[in-house]
Amino acid sequence: MGTFALTILGASGGPMEIGNQSVMIAKAGPERAKNWICVDAGSGLHQIKEMLAQSREANRLGINQHECMEEEIESLYESEYEPLGLFMDERSDVVRGLDTLDDTQLSKSLLSESIEVFNRIREYYITHAHLDHVAALVINTPAIRSTEKKVFALPRTAEALRTHIFNDSVWPDLLNEDSFLLNLQELQELRRHTVACISGWYVTPFRVNHGVTVRNRLPYYSTAFLIGDEPSGDAILVCGDLDSDLLSKQQFLAAMWLHLAQTVPFDNLKGILIECSSTNSTQNECLYGHLSPRFLVHELKQLSRAYNRPLDGLQVIIHHVKIGPGMRDPRLVILDEVRSLAASEALGDVAFSIGIQGYTFVL
Amino acid sequence: MGTFALTILGASGGPMEIGNQSVMIAKAGPERAKNWICVDAGSGLHQIKEMLAQSREANRLGINQHECMEEEIESLYESEYEPLGLFMDERSDVVRGLDTLDDTQLSKSLLSESIEVFNRIREYYITHAHLDHVAALVINTPAIRSTEKKVFALPRTAEALRTHIFNDSVWPDLLNEDSFLLNLQELQELRRHTVACISGWYVTPFRVNHGVTVRNRLPYYSTAFLIGDEPSGDAILVCGDLDSDLLSKQQFLAAMWLHLAQTVPFDNLKGILIECSSTNSTQNECLYGHLSPRFLVHELKQLSRAYNRPLDGLQVIIHHVKIGPGMRDPRLVILDEVRSLAASEALGDVAFSIGIQGYTFVL
């Protein structure tokens, strides 16, 4: 059944201008008036429209949305398309599109349905202000109807959105009190925040490191969000861009793993959505504040130590893989490298998958 | 034959996060080492990839790229698709994809070819800093290879890019001297600038008005670019967002029309790419610094007066149409309204078309 439905709107780490990081999260299972929260907004209304179009087509053909492992997704490497199953752990519960299709929607036009689903994303949680994580939040604003959307971020990210994006220069100042479209609020690090649009849910933000600035080599910060469901005690961790404590020489991730182990029983930790931008062949100085498989596995090892147990059965969904020229799809290279390293590090029987846009993980 | 090849990478006025305004411009006809300039960059590498994929598919099927008027393009209104011909004046010379397909490219992967074409855009001319006009310029930067790209804009737009985008907060500061990826330079209003990457070409920027800011109701400026080919004397005008002098109460467009009439003989004015964001049913206060058909026709009437002649045969390509719920594709509504008003205003026999992404106008 699952507690959380994570719909991947975008999972790319660039450099294409579409399909960048954004994940819609709702309560799993049918609900009459479903609301979503969204972590990051590199993708938005267009990807919702694409996903709904695909669902309509599959519906017409009578293809069950749970039978999607053979479906072909764009790859652009050895083959232009590869079967979805190659990217998934066989234990993952994955469905095409949103986890529930509301049949009453089929009478509407695709565009109207897309705008309606988009408007049921009530709250955004932004990890950092890099454009590939916020572009759709900005460009989609003319599609906001009647209800205001709330945007939450740690103070530095909120300040960047206020000063550099919604500033009447890069975009109209829609944070202005008179506009009623967006309501930007600051979160506090490690402070549990109540989600207003989904009952019983909370979000706890962790500050993490994401490389250094070009100009003065100062640390740049991003955020990871622990999202919890109080009735069940279940939780998931959703990360934006981040680098390993090994490279940042800080203890942000160590503190986060400890917090998880202390506040979420292992069996309630339903999954981790985490970046792994580049393959192991990438030099450390070319990671630019991101993880490669060796650093991802190192960090999961720290999580395993914090829990003092192997991570058997933990769902780890990898996103933000960067594409570029090469022979083999870097997502498949990374999946192989991570699985192989995890085995040699005795991490436990972790279920590694790749986040693929247009599909929902039920966790 | 034509002098200019305008490839529409994106022509939307939002609110989708993809397909936003960007036009690649090259010399028409085959050239061994073709370079492009680009006006605005709301779309980029992804749209290049989509266009090349479509061209490869059509090539495989043996479909001539000049025979494209029956091809179906996405519409999402009365029908999900409509034939391209509905959007075009029958006198327009329109081809699918880039105007020349280099056969040697077919041995490369689609991704490699896309990155190569992307890198042959040597210069960007940015009309204003709104995100739907610059997002791909930013997000595509990791795909820049060896040669630096130049970015040109009027001082206020250049300053916005420097202060608010490439600032190590919204995006790494790639304008930093050590990065060698982007070289941002300021243009001067009305000062003819020599295009380095296409011999014999110049660009003259005009400041235009684009509504007012939310906070203090101050004028917001955008740019139109006159692009000229000195050997032939031919020129085209490529506009970004702008509003009419009738609404701005300024004389920016009047001055631009006069400049055109004084410096470009009418027969050498090969085309105008101009926005028309909303239909005539839109109230003036909801235009937000954009044109509707009545204001577009009013401005073309001023151009006709400046030339003191009807605009017979002038190619006017409309872009930046906003989409939203409705019964009929707003691009088709706008085309009807513009053609009908142009007839009643005795504008001359103007060839009105809609800019459609993935197609090239040869002018």
XYZ file of C-alpha atoms in Angstrom:
726
model
C 0.000 0.000 0.000
C 2.673 2.493 1.011
C 2.558 5.840 2.778
C 4.196 8.155 0.261
C 3.699 8.528 -3.497
C 6.733 10.241 -5.053
C 6.011 11.313 -8.613
C 9.188 12.205 -10.460
C 8.454 15.278 -12.581
C 12.103 15.733 -13.435
C 15.228 13.849 -12.410
C 17.907 15.201 -14.699
C 21.040 16.968 -13.551
C 21.203 18.882 -16.857
C 22.414 20.270 -19.182
C 19.065 20.098 -21.029
C 16.655 22.900 -20.181
C 13.841 20.445 -19.443
C 13.283 17.517 -17.110
C 15.301 18.978 -14.288
C 14.781 18.091 -10.676
C 11.296 18.188 -9.225
C 9.340 15.612 -7.255
C 5.645 15.790 -6.385
C 4.773 13.994 -3.165
C 1.313 12.970 -1.974
C -0.206 10.477 0.395
C -0.195 7.123 -1.311
C -3.549 5.649 -2.256
C -6.782 7.249 -3.381
C -7.971 10.399 -1.650
C -10.958 12.446 -2.638
C -9.278 15.841 -2.633
C -5.646 15.045 -3.249
C -3.001 17.660 -2.609
C 0.681 17.512 -3.405
C 3.772 19.094 -2.034
C 6.713 19.479 -4.354
C 10.415 19.355 -3.541
C 12.180 21.625 -6.040
C 10.682 22.892 -9.258
C 13.103 22.437 -12.122
C 10.151 20.865 -13.951
C 6.466 21.610 -13.616
C 3.360 22.163 -15.713
C 4.842 20.850 -18.966
C 5.963 17.602 -17.355
C 2.555 17.221 -15.710
C 0.966 17.608 -19.141
C 3.349 15.051 -20.685
C 2.634 12.575 -17.897
C -1.134 12.986 -18.154
C -0.973 12.621 -21.951
C 0.955 9.372 -21.560
C -1.542 8.100 -18.992
C -4.475 8.915 -21.269
C -2.841 7.092 -24.139
C -2.100 4.036 -21.981
C -5.674 4.139 -20.673
C -7.030 4.182 -24.213
C -4.903 1.155 -25.004
C -6.057 -0.523 -21.799
C -2.528 -0.813 -20.374
C -2.498 -1.119 -16.597
C -0.365 1.590 -15.014
C 1.277 -0.985 -12.733
C 2.557 -2.966 -15.699
C 5.192 -0.514 -16.800
C 8.549 -2.256 -16.369
C 8.738 -3.131 -20.070
C 7.863 0.399 -21.179
C 10.587 2.164 -23.095
C 12.003 5.411 -21.788
C 14.327 7.813 -23.618
C 17.996 6.980 -23.163
C 19.953 8.465 -26.137
C 22.995 6.230 -25.644
C 23.428 2.647 -26.862
C 19.764 2.771 -27.785
C 17.468 5.744 -28.094
C 15.122 3.948 -25.697
C 15.618 1.425 -22.885
C 13.070 -0.548 -20.867
C 12.108 1.069 -17.551
C 12.924 -2.119 -15.690
C 16.656 -1.645 -16.336
C 16.582 1.394 -14.061
C 14.592 -0.130 -11.211
C 15.166 -2.473 -8.328
C 12.717 -5.334 -8.720
C 11.361 -4.702 -5.224
C 10.287 -1.148 -6.105
C 6.591 -0.406 -6.399
C 6.493 1.835 -9.453
C 3.490 3.036 -11.432
C 3.232 5.090 -14.586
C 1.997 8.645 -14.073
C 0.323 9.759 -10.880
C -0.482 6.864 -8.549
C -4.199 7.405 -8.958
C -5.981 8.499 -12.080
C -9.154 10.395 -11.356
C -11.628 9.189 -13.981
C -13.710 12.348 -13.717
C -10.762 14.188 -15.260
C -11.091 12.430 -18.585
C -13.958 14.695 -19.643
C -11.621 17.689 -19.452
C -9.099 18.797 -22.038
C -5.531 17.711 -21.403
C -4.518 21.325 -20.850
C -7.309 21.976 -18.332
C -6.543 18.773 -16.464
C -2.826 19.673 -16.375
C -3.529 23.117 -14.973
C -5.833 21.602 -12.359
C -3.266 19.039 -11.194
C -0.604 21.786 -11.173
C -2.825 23.858 -8.896
C -3.183 20.968 -6.481
C 0.518 21.337 -5.713
C -0.065 23.592 -2.725
C 3.399 23.829 -1.226
C 6.918 23.895 -2.646
C 10.018 23.066 -0.631
C 13.091 24.431 -2.373
C 16.523 22.923 -1.660
C 18.565 25.772 -3.174
C 18.173 28.582 -5.681
C 20.112 27.155 -8.644
C 18.023 27.713 -11.730
C 17.670 24.027 -12.636
C 15.789 23.619 -9.337
C 13.509 26.660 -9.542
C 12.935 27.553 -13.216
C 9.460 25.986 -13.464
C 8.351 27.499 -10.139
C 8.948 30.858 -11.797
C 7.874 30.291 -15.403
C 4.692 28.391 -14.458
C 3.355 31.211 -12.242
C 0.857 32.533 -14.848
C -0.961 29.175 -14.523
C -1.663 29.677 -10.816
C -5.427 29.876 -10.238
C -7.389 31.249 -7.271
C -5.446 29.540 -4.477
C -2.082 30.905 -3.516
C 0.871 28.538 -3.473
C 3.235 28.485 -0.527
C 6.993 28.278 -1.036
C 9.237 27.183 1.829
C 13.027 27.329 2.044
C 15.861 27.873 4.485
C 16.658 31.594 4.930
C 19.558 31.811 2.471
C 17.558 30.174 -0.330
C 14.461 32.255 0.436
C 16.612 35.374 0.342
C 18.035 34.390 -3.071
C 14.534 33.869 -4.478
C 13.409 37.216 -3.092
C 16.470 39.241 -4.101
C 17.475 37.652 -7.383
C 14.394 36.051 -8.937
C 11.118 37.699 -7.902
C 12.712 41.119 -8.058
C 10.953 42.845 -10.987
C 14.092 42.321 -13.062
C 14.410 38.548 -13.597
C 10.682 38.040 -12.961
C 7.802 40.212 -11.751
C 7.721 40.522 -7.973
C 4.943 38.051 -7.310
C 5.929 37.890 -3.657
C 4.497 41.363 -3.357
C 1.564 41.321 -0.946
C -0.880 42.482 -3.579
C -0.243 39.668 -6.027
C -1.623 36.737 -3.980
C 0.119 34.156 -6.138
C 3.081 33.022 -4.095
C 3.694 33.175 -0.398
C 7.370 32.650 0.444
C 8.167 31.593 4.011
C 11.421 30.744 5.730
C 12.022 27.446 7.457
C 14.413 26.920 10.321
C 17.140 24.328 10.116
C 16.227 21.142 12.011
C 12.930 22.664 13.121
C 9.929 20.421 12.367
C 7.463 22.281 10.146
C 3.814 21.238 9.830
C 2.550 20.681 6.277
C -0.766 22.529 6.030
C -2.107 20.830 2.899
C -1.609 17.179 3.940
C -2.847 16.245 7.378
C -0.373 14.595 9.728
C 2.689 15.486 7.649
C 5.753 17.389 8.746
C 8.954 18.511 7.030
C 12.310 18.904 8.740
C 14.995 20.743 6.740
C 18.711 19.940 7.006
C 21.362 22.273 5.711
C 23.893 20.461 3.520
C 26.908 21.547 1.517
C 26.886 21.883 -2.280
C 30.393 22.809 -3.360
C 31.905 26.272 -3.329
C 31.268 29.511 -5.186
C 33.373 30.363 -8.229
C 34.385 33.835 -7.042
C 35.616 33.375 -3.497
C 35.536 29.622 -3.003
C 32.976 30.094 -0.217
C 30.739 27.165 0.758
C 27.396 27.033 -1.058
C 24.507 25.488 0.840
C 21.619 23.317 -0.210
C 18.918 21.497 1.755
C 17.629 17.988 2.364
C 14.086 17.496 3.647
C 12.899 14.766 5.979
C 9.204 14.315 5.267
C 7.235 12.458 7.901
C 3.758 11.054 8.313
C 2.896 11.243 12.014
C 0.031 8.713 12.104
C 2.212 5.884 10.748
C 5.592 7.146 11.964
C 6.885 6.632 8.408
C 9.316 9.067 6.818
C 11.308 9.667 3.651
C 14.376 11.794 3.030
C 14.382 13.916 -0.135
C 17.677 15.570 -1.023
C 18.628 18.229 -3.512
C 22.185 18.720 -4.719
C 24.788 17.983 -2.080
C 28.337 16.821 -1.626
C 29.908 14.354 0.743
C 31.372 15.284 4.126
C 34.544 13.686 2.778
C 34.918 16.513 0.265
C 33.283 19.407 2.107
C 35.259 18.619 5.280
C 32.105 19.454 7.181
C 29.745 17.298 9.198
C 26.399 18.172 7.658
C 25.589 14.701 6.370
C 26.950 12.982 9.470
C 24.568 15.092 11.570
C 21.686 14.285 9.240
C 22.307 10.524 9.350
C 22.452 10.701 13.141
C 19.198 12.656 13.274
C 17.513 10.025 11.091
C 18.779 7.163 13.226
C 17.640 8.912 16.392
C 14.177 9.997 15.236
C 13.009 7.499 12.609
C 13.045 3.751 13.386
C 14.752 1.956 10.497
C 11.612 0.105 9.466
C 9.797 3.430 9.163
C 12.429 4.937 6.877
C 10.596 4.235 3.637
C 13.106 5.664 1.234
C 15.804 8.151 0.351
C 15.780 10.214 -2.843
C 19.346 11.375 -3.310
C 21.510 12.763 -6.070
C 24.412 11.063 -7.778
C 25.386 13.378 -10.606
C 28.473 11.769 -12.103
C 30.101 8.372 -12.542
C 33.151 7.184 -10.609
C 35.390 8.118 -13.532
C 34.836 11.783 -12.626
C 37.729 13.497 -10.855
C 36.874 15.000 -7.462
C 37.581 18.518 -8.740
C 35.023 17.988 -11.519
C 32.212 16.966 -9.165
C 31.361 20.619 -8.414
C 29.639 19.858 -5.142
C 27.893 16.660 -6.215
C 28.111 12.958 -5.385
C 29.580 10.158 -7.453
C 28.888 6.492 -6.588
C 31.892 6.170 -4.250
C 30.770 9.171 -2.201
C 27.146 8.076 -2.195
C 28.099 4.657 -0.883
C 30.442 6.238 1.686
C 27.549 8.351 2.977
C 25.147 5.427 3.095
C 27.797 3.561 5.049
C 27.680 6.385 7.600
C 23.891 5.990 7.726
C 24.317 2.272 8.299
C 26.732 3.016 11.149
C 24.320 5.541 12.657
C 21.592 2.889 12.667
C 24.169 0.306 13.706
C 22.726 -2.191 11.255
C 22.803 -3.070 7.552
C 20.385 -1.135 5.333
C 18.533 -4.215 4.126
C 15.495 -3.351 2.044
C 16.033 0.421 2.178
C 14.777 2.056 -1.031
C 17.370 4.472 -2.393
C 16.265 6.392 -5.482
C 19.053 8.139 -7.359
C 18.386 11.303 -9.354
C 20.165 14.352 -10.815
C 22.416 12.353 -13.126
C 24.166 14.660 -15.617
C 24.084 13.659 -19.257
C 26.842 14.180 -21.796
C 28.569 12.416 -24.662
C 29.517 8.817 -23.945
C 28.785 5.257 -24.970
C 26.548 4.077 -22.161
C 23.665 5.797 -20.371
C 25.351 7.353 -17.299
C 22.319 6.433 -15.177
C 22.966 2.754 -15.868
C 26.704 3.166 -15.264
C 25.996 4.822 -11.924
C 23.481 2.145 -10.933
C 26.046 -0.591 -11.652
C 28.806 1.241 -9.795
C 26.630 1.946 -6.769
C 25.350 -1.631 -6.533
C 28.821 -3.065 -6.876
C 30.357 -0.746 -4.286
C 27.448 -1.310 -1.906
C 28.080 -5.049 -2.092
C 31.801 -4.693 -1.416
C 31.122 -2.305 1.487
C 28.599 -4.728 3.013
C 25.978 -2.014 3.109
C 23.145 -4.527 3.309
C 20.656 -5.421 0.619
C 19.714 -1.877 -0.418
C 17.119 -1.474 -3.208
C 18.757 1.007 -5.588
C 16.703 2.538 -8.420
C 16.979 5.540 -10.704
C 14.291 8.216 -10.552
C 12.645 8.373 -13.989
C 10.401 11.252 -14.924
C 6.736 10.489 -15.348
C 6.728 7.553 -12.908
C 5.626 7.320 -9.284
C 7.401 5.390 -6.540
C 5.036 4.174 -3.839
C 7.006 3.946 -0.599
C 16.985 31.634 -51.893
C 16.753 34.125 -49.023
C 19.341 35.878 -46.880
C 18.325 34.849 -43.380
C 17.354 31.466 -41.938
C 15.374 31.915 -38.712
C 15.028 28.643 -36.840
C 12.379 28.856 -34.137
C 13.698 26.981 -31.098
C 10.884 28.235 -28.936
C 7.988 30.566 -29.597
C 5.765 30.196 -26.567
C 4.839 32.996 -24.212
C 4.389 30.504 -21.357
C 3.281 29.302 -18.874
C 4.929 25.954 -19.734
C 8.558 25.653 -18.642
C 9.647 24.562 -22.121
C 9.454 25.938 -25.644
C 9.893 29.530 -24.587
C 11.268 32.218 -26.828
C 14.500 31.594 -28.679
C 15.391 31.968 -32.345
C 18.593 30.747 -34.002
C 19.591 32.841 -37.010
C 22.103 31.906 -39.709
C 22.883 32.854 -43.266
C 20.394 31.098 -45.491
C 21.724 28.381 -47.777
C 24.519 25.863 -47.349
C 27.786 26.976 -45.791
C 30.671 24.737 -44.928
C 31.196 25.944 -41.366
C 27.840 27.314 -40.346
C 27.541 29.518 -37.302
C 24.401 30.789 -35.646
C 23.497 33.748 -33.524
C 20.572 33.390 -31.175
C 18.094 36.024 -30.053
C 16.972 35.076 -26.552
C 17.434 31.700 -24.958
C 14.233 30.522 -23.345
C 14.839 27.261 -25.226
C 18.111 25.654 -26.221
C 19.863 22.301 -26.291
C 16.741 20.225 -25.641
C 14.834 21.866 -28.484
C 17.844 21.395 -30.785
C 17.810 17.702 -29.892
C 14.061 17.427 -30.528
C 14.422 19.159 -33.896
C 17.333 16.982 -34.991
C 15.480 13.836 -33.893
C 12.476 14.874 -35.975
C 14.710 15.599 -38.979
C 16.405 12.202 -38.694
C 13.050 10.478 -38.541
C 11.754 12.392 -41.574
C 14.999 11.612 -43.409
C 14.593 7.915 -42.675
C 11.085 8.082 -44.079
C 12.361 10.003 -47.094
C 10.158 13.047 -46.410
C 11.505 16.233 -47.980
C 11.999 18.945 -45.378
C 10.323 21.487 -47.664
C 7.115 19.474 -47.760
C 6.013 20.188 -44.233
C 2.760 22.150 -44.447
C 0.655 19.058 -43.819
C 2.732 17.995 -40.826
C 0.866 17.996 -37.545
C 2.061 20.160 -34.697
C 0.873 20.071 -31.097
C -2.104 22.313 -30.452
C -3.982 20.996 -27.363
C -7.226 22.819 -28.166
C -9.953 21.678 -30.586
C -7.551 18.953 -31.639
C -4.380 17.772 -29.960
C -2.623 18.375 -33.291
C -3.195 20.758 -36.198
C -1.508 20.931 -39.607
C 1.414 23.370 -39.800
C -0.134 25.059 -42.823
C -2.917 26.532 -40.663
C -0.318 28.701 -38.932
C 1.525 29.903 -42.035
C 1.015 32.422 -44.802
C 1.146 30.495 -48.066
C 3.925 32.787 -49.317
C 6.252 31.815 -46.451
C 9.275 29.689 -47.253
C 9.285 27.284 -44.321
C 11.358 24.137 -43.843
C 11.359 21.545 -41.104
C 14.361 21.665 -38.791
C 17.501 23.566 -39.674
C 17.527 24.828 -43.259
C 20.392 22.541 -44.198
C 21.018 19.085 -42.896
C 24.666 18.171 -42.859
C 24.801 14.529 -43.948
C 28.133 13.941 -42.249
C 26.303 14.410 -38.956
C 24.270 11.263 -39.364
C 27.155 9.087 -38.247
C 27.099 10.794 -34.842
C 24.758 10.044 -31.966
C 21.794 12.357 -31.658
C 23.179 13.710 -28.386
C 26.627 14.416 -29.867
C 25.115 16.100 -32.901
C 22.862 18.216 -30.672
C 25.792 19.356 -28.556
C 27.758 20.197 -31.690
C 24.971 22.289 -33.209
C 24.454 23.976 -29.834
C 28.139 24.914 -29.793
C 27.854 26.485 -33.224
C 25.615 29.135 -31.668
C 28.473 31.558 -31.057
C 26.628 34.671 -29.971
C 23.469 35.353 -27.982
C 21.553 38.607 -28.129
C 19.278 38.903 -25.116
C 16.225 41.180 -25.231
C 15.604 41.269 -21.467
C 16.368 39.224 -18.383
C 12.970 37.625 -17.739
C 13.542 33.965 -17.039
C 11.482 32.668 -19.965
C 14.003 34.411 -22.236
C 17.236 33.307 -20.533
C 16.633 29.992 -18.719
C 18.274 27.793 -21.366
C 21.262 30.142 -21.719
C 21.921 29.383 -18.068
C 20.949 25.730 -17.711
C 22.698 24.651 -20.932
C 26.091 26.063 -19.892
C 27.586 22.681 -18.880
C 27.286 21.671 -22.560
C 29.592 24.463 -23.738
C 32.729 22.974 -25.293
C 36.127 24.558 -26.022
C 34.918 27.773 -27.641
C 33.528 30.494 -25.448
C 30.088 31.889 -26.242
C 29.501 35.610 -26.362
C 26.400 37.168 -24.834
C 25.318 40.671 -25.842
C 22.676 42.872 -24.251
C 21.851 46.478 -23.493
C 23.422 47.629 -20.196
C 20.374 47.115 -17.967
C 19.847 43.548 -19.172
C 23.581 42.748 -18.953
C 23.583 44.096 -15.417
C 20.607 41.891 -14.467
C 22.366 38.800 -15.839
C 25.543 39.686 -13.966
C 23.935 40.655 -10.661
C 21.016 38.278 -10.427
C 21.814 35.183 -12.479
C 25.548 34.470 -12.797
C 26.103 35.505 -9.199
C 27.132 32.275 -7.450
C 23.687 32.142 -5.867
C 21.222 31.504 -8.720
C 23.963 30.007 -10.893
C 27.749 29.703 -10.678
C 29.510 32.881 -11.768
C 30.546 31.718 -15.225
C 31.222 35.314 -16.238
C 34.264 35.122 -14.008
C 37.385 35.584 -16.085
C 38.752 32.185 -15.180
C 35.789 30.189 -16.436
C 36.086 30.918 -20.188
C 32.549 29.785 -20.877
C 30.578 32.961 -21.345
C 31.719 36.420 -22.281
C 29.057 39.038 -21.514
C 29.341 42.346 -23.332
C 27.191 45.445 -23.324
C 25.687 46.894 -26.478
C 24.799 50.533 -26.945
C 21.304 51.562 -27.955
C 21.063 52.370 -31.675
C 24.785 51.701 -32.132
C 25.500 49.264 -34.985
C 27.423 46.254 -33.635
C 29.456 43.949 -35.890
C 28.639 40.237 -35.630
C 31.982 38.440 -35.340
C 30.814 34.940 -36.208
C 28.923 35.721 -39.451
C 30.751 37.874 -41.959
C 28.999 41.001 -43.159
C 26.338 40.964 -40.428
C 25.536 43.714 -37.948
C 23.042 44.054 -35.093
C 21.456 47.323 -34.009
C 19.627 47.237 -30.658
C 16.555 49.365 -29.900
C 15.297 49.890 -26.396
C 11.552 49.214 -26.129
C 9.075 49.245 -23.266
C 7.722 46.070 -21.651
C 5.168 47.114 -19.047
C 5.901 48.257 -15.531
C 7.338 46.665 -12.420
C 4.983 45.311 -9.762
C 6.559 47.160 -6.844
C 6.844 50.773 -7.964
C 5.129 50.787 -11.342
C 8.394 51.837 -12.979
C 8.907 51.187 -16.699
C 10.576 47.863 -17.540
C 12.680 47.783 -20.687
C 13.244 45.138 -23.325
C 15.078 45.200 -26.658
C 14.422 44.696 -30.346
C 17.315 43.843 -32.660
C 17.694 44.929 -36.269
C 19.911 42.306 -37.911
C 21.454 43.311 -41.219
C 23.467 41.669 -43.965
C 25.714 44.352 -45.462
C 26.521 42.648 -48.797
C 22.851 42.395 -49.784
C 21.515 45.324 -47.789
C 18.831 42.982 -46.428
C 17.668 43.171 -42.828
C 15.215 41.621 -40.389
C 13.807 42.925 -37.126
C 13.647 40.469 -34.219
C 11.712 41.629 -31.172
C 11.398 40.281 -27.661
C 8.543 41.211 -25.373
C 7.283 44.745 -25.856
C 4.230 46.899 -25.553
C 2.714 49.481 -27.815
C 3.489 53.198 -27.619
C -0.272 53.605 -27.180
C -0.047 51.952 -23.777
C 3.460 52.921 -22.663
C 2.858 56.580 -23.623
C 6.424 56.556 -24.872
C 7.840 56.818 -28.384
C 10.185 53.817 -28.481
C 8.408 51.966 -31.266
C 7.736 55.138 -33.256
C 11.481 55.850 -33.209
C 12.250 52.271 -34.235
C 9.825 52.326 -37.174
C 11.356 55.626 -38.310
C 14.872 54.185 -38.043
C 13.840 51.214 -40.182
C 12.235 53.401 -42.820
C 15.313 55.633 -42.941
C 17.983 52.934 -43.039
C 16.450 49.852 -44.678
C 14.759 50.161 -48.096
C 11.348 48.466 -47.885
C 12.279 45.751 -50.363
C 15.272 44.863 -48.215
C 13.190 44.473 -45.059
C 12.857 40.713 -45.254
C 10.769 40.153 -42.168
C 9.718 41.080 -38.668
C 9.539 38.586 -35.810
C 7.316 40.189 -33.212
C 5.335 39.143 -30.179
C 1.577 39.078 -29.826
C 0.918 37.449 -26.488
C -2.834 37.664 -26.038
C -6.019 37.822 -28.077
C -8.136 40.961 -28.509
C -10.493 39.788 -25.769
C -7.762 40.598 -23.225
C -8.276 43.796 -21.233
C -5.446 46.335 -21.513
C -4.618 45.978 -17.808
C -4.144 42.232 -18.340
C -1.638 42.624 -21.184
C 1.230 43.155 -18.722
C 3.442 44.925 -21.216
C 2.605 42.776 -24.249
C 0.813 43.243 -27.564
C -2.621 42.014 -28.590
C -3.705 42.020 -32.256
C -5.148 45.543 -32.129
C -1.893 46.967 -30.778
C 0.238 44.944 -33.183
C -1.767 46.228 -36.133
C -1.617 49.765 -34.760
C 2.177 49.547 -34.620
C 2.461 48.071 -38.109
C 0.288 50.953 -39.284
C 2.923 53.315 -37.856
C 5.584 51.381 -39.768
C 3.522 51.714 -42.942
C 3.293 55.480 -42.313
C 7.035 55.709 -41.718
C 7.651 54.015 -45.069
C 4.768 56.015 -46.548
C 3.527 52.937 -48.379
C 1.512 49.782 -47.782
C 3.414 46.813 -46.372
C 2.660 44.511 -49.305
C 4.528 41.235 -49.072
C 6.192 41.989 -45.712
C 6.692 38.787 -43.709
C 5.492 39.243 -40.137
C 6.064 36.248 -37.895
C 4.162 36.312 -34.621
C 5.524 34.590 -31.541
C 5.240 34.582 -27.719
C 1.551 33.642 -27.669
C 0.453 32.698 -24.137
C -1.509 29.495 -23.746
C -4.308 28.876 -21.277
C -7.686 27.202 -21.032
C -10.032 27.962 -23.927
C -11.785 26.352 -26.847
C -9.586 27.419 -29.743
C -5.797 27.572 -30.110
C -4.987 31.214 -29.202
C -2.355 31.288 -31.970
C -5.080 30.704 -34.546
C -7.394 33.221 -32.882
C -4.613 35.835 -32.958
C -3.773 35.068 -36.589
C -7.430 35.571 -37.588
C -7.741 38.762 -35.573
C -4.508 40.229 -36.944
C -5.374 39.389 -40.557
C -8.857 40.806 -40.222
C -7.702 44.046 -38.560
C -4.864 44.432 -41.058
C -7.402 44.263 -43.888
C -9.702 46.827 -42.303
C -6.767 49.149 -41.596
C -5.555 48.865 -45.217
C -2.119 47.811 -44.031
C -1.279 46.252 -47.389
C -0.983 42.573 -48.189
C 1.176 41.536 -45.227
C 2.182 37.852 -44.969
C 1.310 36.954 -41.367
C 2.494 33.635 -39.924
C 2.950 32.142 -36.473
C 6.450 31.099 -35.368
C 6.346 27.352 -34.703
C 9.164 25.656 -32.855
C 11.305 23.282 -34.867
C 10.757 25.042 -38.199
C 12.918 27.493 -40.128
C 11.694 30.561 -41.983
C 13.914 31.466 -44.928
C 13.650 35.226 -45.459
